[in-house]
Coordinates of C-alpha atoms in Angstrom, one line a residue:
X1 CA 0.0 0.0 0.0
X2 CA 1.3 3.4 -0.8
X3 CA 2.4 5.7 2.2
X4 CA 2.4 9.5 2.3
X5 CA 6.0 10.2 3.4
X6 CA 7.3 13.4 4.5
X7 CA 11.1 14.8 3.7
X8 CA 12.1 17.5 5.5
X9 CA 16.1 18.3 5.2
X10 CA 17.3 20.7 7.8
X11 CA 18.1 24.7 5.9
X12 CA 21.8 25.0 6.2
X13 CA 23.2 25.8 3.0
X14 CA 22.2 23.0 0.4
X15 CA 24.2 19.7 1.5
X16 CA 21.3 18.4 4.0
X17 CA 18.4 19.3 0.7
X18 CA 21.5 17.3 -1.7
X19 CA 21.5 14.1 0.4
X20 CA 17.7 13.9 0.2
X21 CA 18.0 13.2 -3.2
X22 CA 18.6 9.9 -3.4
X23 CA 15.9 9.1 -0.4
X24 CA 13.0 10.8 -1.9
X25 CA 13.9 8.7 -5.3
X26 CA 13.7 5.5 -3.4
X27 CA 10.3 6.4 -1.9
X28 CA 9.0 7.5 -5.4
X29 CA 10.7 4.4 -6.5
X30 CA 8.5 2.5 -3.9
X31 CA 5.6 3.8 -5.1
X32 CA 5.0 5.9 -1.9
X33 CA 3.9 10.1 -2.3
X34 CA 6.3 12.1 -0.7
X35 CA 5.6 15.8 0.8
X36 CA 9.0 17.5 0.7
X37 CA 9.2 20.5 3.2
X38 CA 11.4 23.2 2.4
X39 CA 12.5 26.9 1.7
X40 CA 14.5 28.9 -0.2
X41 CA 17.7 27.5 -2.1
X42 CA 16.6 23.6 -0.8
X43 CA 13.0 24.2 -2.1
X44 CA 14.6 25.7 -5.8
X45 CA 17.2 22.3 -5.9
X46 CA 14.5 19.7 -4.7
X47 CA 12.1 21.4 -7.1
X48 CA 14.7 21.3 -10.2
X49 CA 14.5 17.3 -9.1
X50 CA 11.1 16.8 -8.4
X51 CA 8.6 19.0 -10.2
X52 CA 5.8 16.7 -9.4
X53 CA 5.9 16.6 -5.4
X54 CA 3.9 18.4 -3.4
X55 CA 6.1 20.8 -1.2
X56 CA 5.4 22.7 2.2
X57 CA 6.9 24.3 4.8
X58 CA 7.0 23.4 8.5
X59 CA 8.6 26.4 9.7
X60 CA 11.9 26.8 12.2
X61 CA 14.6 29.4 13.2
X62 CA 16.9 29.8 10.6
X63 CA 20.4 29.0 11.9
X64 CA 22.6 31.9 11.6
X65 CA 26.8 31.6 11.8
X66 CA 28.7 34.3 13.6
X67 CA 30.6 36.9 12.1
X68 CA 33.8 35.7 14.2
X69 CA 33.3 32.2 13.3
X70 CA 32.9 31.3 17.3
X71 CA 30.2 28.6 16.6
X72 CA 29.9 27.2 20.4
X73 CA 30.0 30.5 21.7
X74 CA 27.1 31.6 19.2
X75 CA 25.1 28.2 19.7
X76 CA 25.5 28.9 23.5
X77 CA 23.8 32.4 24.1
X78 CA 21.1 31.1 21.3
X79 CA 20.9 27.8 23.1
X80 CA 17.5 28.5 24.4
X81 CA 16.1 29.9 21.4
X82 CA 17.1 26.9 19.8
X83 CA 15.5 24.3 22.2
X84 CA 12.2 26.7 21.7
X85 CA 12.1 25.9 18.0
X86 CA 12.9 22.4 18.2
X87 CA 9.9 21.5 20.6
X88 CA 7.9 24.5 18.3
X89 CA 8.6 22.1 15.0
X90 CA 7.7 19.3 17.3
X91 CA 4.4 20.5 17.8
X92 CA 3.9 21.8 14.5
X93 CA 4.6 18.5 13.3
X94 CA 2.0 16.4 15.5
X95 CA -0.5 18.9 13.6
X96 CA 0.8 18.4 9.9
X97 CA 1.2 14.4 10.5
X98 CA -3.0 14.5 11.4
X99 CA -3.9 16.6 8.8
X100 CA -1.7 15.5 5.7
X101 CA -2.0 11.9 7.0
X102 CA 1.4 11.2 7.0
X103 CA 2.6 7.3 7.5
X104 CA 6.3 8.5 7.8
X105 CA 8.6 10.9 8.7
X106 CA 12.2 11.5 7.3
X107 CA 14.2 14.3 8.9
X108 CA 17.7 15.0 7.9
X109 CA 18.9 16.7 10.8
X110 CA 15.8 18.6 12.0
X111 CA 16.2 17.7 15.7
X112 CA 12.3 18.4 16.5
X113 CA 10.4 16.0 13.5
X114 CA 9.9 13.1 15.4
X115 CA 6.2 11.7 16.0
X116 CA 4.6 8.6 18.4
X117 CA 1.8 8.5 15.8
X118 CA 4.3 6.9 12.7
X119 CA 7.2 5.7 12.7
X120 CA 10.1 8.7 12.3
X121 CA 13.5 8.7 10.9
X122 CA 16.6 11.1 11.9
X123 CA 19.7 11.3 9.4
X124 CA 22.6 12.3 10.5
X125 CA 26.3 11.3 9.8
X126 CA 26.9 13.0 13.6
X127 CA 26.5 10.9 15.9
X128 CA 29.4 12.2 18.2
X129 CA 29.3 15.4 18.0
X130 CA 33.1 17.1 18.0
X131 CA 33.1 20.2 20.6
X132 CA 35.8 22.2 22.5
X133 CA 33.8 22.8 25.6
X134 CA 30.8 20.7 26.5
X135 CA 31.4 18.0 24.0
X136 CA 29.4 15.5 26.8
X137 CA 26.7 17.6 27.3
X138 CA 26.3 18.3 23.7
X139 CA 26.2 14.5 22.8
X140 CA 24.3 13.7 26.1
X141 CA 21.8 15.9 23.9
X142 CA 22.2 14.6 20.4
X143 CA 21.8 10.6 21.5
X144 CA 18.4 12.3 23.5
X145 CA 17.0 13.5 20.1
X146 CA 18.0 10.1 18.3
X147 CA 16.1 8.2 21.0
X148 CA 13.2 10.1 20.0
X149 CA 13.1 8.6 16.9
X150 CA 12.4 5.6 15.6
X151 CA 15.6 5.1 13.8
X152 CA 18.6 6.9 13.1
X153 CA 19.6 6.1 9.3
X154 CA 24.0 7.0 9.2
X155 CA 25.2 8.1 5.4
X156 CA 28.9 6.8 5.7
X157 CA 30.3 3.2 5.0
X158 CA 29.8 1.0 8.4
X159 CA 33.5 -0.3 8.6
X160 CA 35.3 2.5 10.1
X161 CA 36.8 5.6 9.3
X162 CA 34.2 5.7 6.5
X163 CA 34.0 9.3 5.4
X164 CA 33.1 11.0 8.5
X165 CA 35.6 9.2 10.9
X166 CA 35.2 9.5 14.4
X167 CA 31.7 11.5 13.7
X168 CA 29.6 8.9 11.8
X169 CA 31.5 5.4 14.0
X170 CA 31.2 6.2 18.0
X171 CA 32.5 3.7 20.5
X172 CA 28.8 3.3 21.1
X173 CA 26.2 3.2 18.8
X174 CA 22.3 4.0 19.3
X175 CA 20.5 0.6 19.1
X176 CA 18.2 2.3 16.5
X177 CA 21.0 3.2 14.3
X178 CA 22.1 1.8 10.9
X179 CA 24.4 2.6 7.9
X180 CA 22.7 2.9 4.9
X181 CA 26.2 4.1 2.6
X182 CA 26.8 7.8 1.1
X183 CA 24.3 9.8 0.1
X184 CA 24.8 11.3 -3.4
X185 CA 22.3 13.2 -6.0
X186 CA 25.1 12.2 -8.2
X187 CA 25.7 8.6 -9.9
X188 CA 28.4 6.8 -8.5
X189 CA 31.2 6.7 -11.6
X190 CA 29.2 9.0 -13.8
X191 CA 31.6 12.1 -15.8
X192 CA 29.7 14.9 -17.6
X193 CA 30.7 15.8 -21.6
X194 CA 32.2 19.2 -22.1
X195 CA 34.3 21.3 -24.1
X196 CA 35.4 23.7 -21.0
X197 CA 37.8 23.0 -19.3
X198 CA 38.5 24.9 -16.0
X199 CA 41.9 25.8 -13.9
X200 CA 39.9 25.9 -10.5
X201 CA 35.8 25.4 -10.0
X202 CA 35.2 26.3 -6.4
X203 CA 32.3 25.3 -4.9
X204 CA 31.0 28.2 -2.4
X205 CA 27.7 27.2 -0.9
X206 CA 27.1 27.4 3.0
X207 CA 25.8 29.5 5.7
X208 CA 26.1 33.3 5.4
X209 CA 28.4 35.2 5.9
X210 CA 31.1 32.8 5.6
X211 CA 29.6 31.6 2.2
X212 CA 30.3 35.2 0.7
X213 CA 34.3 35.6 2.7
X214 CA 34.8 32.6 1.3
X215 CA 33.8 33.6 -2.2
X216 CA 35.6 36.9 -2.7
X217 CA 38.7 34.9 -0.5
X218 CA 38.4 32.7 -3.4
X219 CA 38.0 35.2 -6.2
X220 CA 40.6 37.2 -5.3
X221 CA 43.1 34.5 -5.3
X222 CA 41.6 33.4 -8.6
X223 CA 42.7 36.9 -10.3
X224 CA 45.5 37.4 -8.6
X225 CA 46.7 34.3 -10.2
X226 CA 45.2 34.7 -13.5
X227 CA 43.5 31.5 -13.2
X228 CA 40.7 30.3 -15.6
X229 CA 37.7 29.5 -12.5
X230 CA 34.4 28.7 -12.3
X231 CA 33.0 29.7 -8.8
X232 CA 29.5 27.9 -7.9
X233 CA 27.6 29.8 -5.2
X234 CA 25.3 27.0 -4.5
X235 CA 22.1 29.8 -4.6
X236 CA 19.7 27.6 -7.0
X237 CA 17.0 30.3 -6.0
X238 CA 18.9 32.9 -7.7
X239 CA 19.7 33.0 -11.6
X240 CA 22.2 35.8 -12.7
X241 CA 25.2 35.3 -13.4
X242 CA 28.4 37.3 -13.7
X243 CA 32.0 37.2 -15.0
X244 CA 35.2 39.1 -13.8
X245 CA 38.1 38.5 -16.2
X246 CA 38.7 35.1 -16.5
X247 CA 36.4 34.1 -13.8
X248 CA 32.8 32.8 -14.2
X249 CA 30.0 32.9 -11.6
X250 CA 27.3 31.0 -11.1
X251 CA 24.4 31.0 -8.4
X252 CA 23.7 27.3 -9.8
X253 CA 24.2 24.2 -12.6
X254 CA 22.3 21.5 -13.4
X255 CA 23.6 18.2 -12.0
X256 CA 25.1 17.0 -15.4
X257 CA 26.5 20.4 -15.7
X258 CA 28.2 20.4 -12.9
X259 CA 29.1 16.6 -13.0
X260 CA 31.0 18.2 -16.9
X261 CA 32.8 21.2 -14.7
X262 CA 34.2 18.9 -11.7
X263 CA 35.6 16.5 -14.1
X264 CA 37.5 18.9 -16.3
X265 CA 38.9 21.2 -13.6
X266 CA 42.8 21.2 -13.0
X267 CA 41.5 21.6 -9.2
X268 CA 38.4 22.1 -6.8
X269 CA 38.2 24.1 -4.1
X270 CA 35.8 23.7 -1.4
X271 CA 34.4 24.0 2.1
X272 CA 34.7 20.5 3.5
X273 CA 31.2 20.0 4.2
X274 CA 29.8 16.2 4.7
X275 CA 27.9 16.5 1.5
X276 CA 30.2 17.7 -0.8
X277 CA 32.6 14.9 0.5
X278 CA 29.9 12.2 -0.6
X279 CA 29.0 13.8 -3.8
X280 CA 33.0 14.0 -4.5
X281 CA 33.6 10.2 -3.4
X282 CA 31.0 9.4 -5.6
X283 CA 32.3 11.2 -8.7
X284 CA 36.0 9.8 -7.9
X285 CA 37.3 13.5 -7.3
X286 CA 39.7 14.5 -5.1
X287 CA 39.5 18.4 -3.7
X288 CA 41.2 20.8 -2.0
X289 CA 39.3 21.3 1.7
X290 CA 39.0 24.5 3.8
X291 CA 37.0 24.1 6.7
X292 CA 34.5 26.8 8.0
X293 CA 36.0 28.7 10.6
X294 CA 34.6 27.6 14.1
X295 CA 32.9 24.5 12.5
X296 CA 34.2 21.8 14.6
X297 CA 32.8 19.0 12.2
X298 CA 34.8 20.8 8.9
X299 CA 37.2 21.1 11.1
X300 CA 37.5 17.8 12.1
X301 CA 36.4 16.3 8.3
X302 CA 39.1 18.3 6.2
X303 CA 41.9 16.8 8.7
X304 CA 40.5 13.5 7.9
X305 CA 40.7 14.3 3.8
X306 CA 43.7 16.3 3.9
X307 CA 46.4 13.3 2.9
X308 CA 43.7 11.9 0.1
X309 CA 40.9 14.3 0.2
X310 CA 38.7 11.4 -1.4
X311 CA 39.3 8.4 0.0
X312 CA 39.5 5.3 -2.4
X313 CA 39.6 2.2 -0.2
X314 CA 35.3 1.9 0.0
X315 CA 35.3 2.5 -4.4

């Protein structure tokens, strides 16, 4: 019998709306009708996917990044704002489960979307939680939320380091947890065709305002050197574009455009999100990492990548 699932990817830059991709095509692929709730640049990429679902918004506080970079400090004086919205998105959930008659939930990331009416599921590729202060309290926390739900679904490999290290392969692992493998919107193997061919793409996309330092960091380097680049800001809502001497910008490509620039670029440049990692691992291309500053988990993941940025072992 056909279910009504719900998607909901947490709104932090595009990587969480990017590894929905392959889940919502194995529910279509099930025959089950998914509700996909989203805003912004994760509503414009899962739209460009799938035109056909039906797409809504259960709303939460947008999380902001600090200006200094001082994540914990930030996530500390907003702490209680924070545990507002989760149980606010809890509730608002109960309410959208009874009256879209949902038969499951899938939340990537989104702390509060768990129900006791159907079963729920909680992706994450955290489940220890890297912190310079308060790193057992904050995972006292995280394996809280996971108990909520009624399983925790892990996108790495399940023989350690995987991709995500220490992150995605604790020394204990919630009883409802399982790996289910990298999640990529792109085809494992799969090279685009094109007659470009690019000294540097950099992929930009993230939380504001590091997204944009990062960008002109980027750019500047780029002219400086005389480089021929392609810089993706990962805003699929947006369409100009813009070029500065040898430099083009993009807001957004097409996946087997951007499949075509990654696999003729001399380099790539990126933050060392979990996302990108996957989609790179499954492309077979290796990049150039530069963690957010402050973000202990990009920290943590371009230390991991920085001898062979794409590991080759799990291929």
């Amino acid at each position: 019998m056909s279910k009504r699932v719900l998607v909901a990817p947490l709104h932090w830059g595009l990587g969480h709306a990017s590894r929905c991709v392959p889940i919502i095509k194995d529910q279509l692929a099930m025959g089950n009708e998914v509700i996909i709730s989203a805003e912004g640049g994760p509503k414009a990429l899962l739209q460009e996917h799938f035109p056909n679902c039906k797409f809504s918004h259960i709303p939460f506080v947008p999380i902001t990044y600090p200006v200094d970079g001082n994540m914990v400090r930030h996530l500390m004086h907003n702490g209680l704002l924070l545990l507002k919205s989760i149980w606010k998105e809890h509730k608002l959930l109960q309410a959208f489960v009874r009256e879209e008659q949902i038969d499951l939930v899938i939340s990537d990331s989104r702390f509060g979307l768990w129900s006791k009416k159907v079963p729920s599921i909680f992706i994450s590729h955290q489940i220890h939680i890297k912190s310079p202060v308060f790193e057992r309290l904050i995972n006292r926390f995280n394996r809280w939320v996971m108990d909520r739900y009624s399983e925790v679904w892990i996108p790495d490999f399940e023989k350690a380091p995987g991709l995500a290290g220490e992150l995605s392969h604790p020394k204990h692992l919630p009883k409802n947890a399982k790996y289910i493998g990298p999640l990529s919107r792109f085809n494992s193997g799969s090279r685009g065709q094109s007659t470009e061919a690019w000294d540097l793409v950099a992929i930009v996309s993230g939380p504001e305002p590091q997204r944009s330092i990062f960008e002109a960091e980027v750019t500047r380097d780029c002219i400086e050197k005389n480089l021929r680049a392609l810089i993706l800001k990962g805003k699929p809502e947006k369409k100009e574009e813009q070029s500065i001497d040898e430099i083009q910008v993009r807001n957004h490509l097409a996946d087997d455009e951007m499949v075509a620039a990654l696999s003729n670029s001399n380099r790539i440049v990126s933050r060392s999100g979990y996302s990108t990692i996957m989609d790179l691992h499954a492309l077979g291309l290796k990049a150039e990492y530069y963690p957010t500053p402050g973000q202990t988990e990009q920290e943590y993941l371009a230390l991991l990548h920085s001898a062979d940025p794409i590991t080759s072992k799990h291929t």
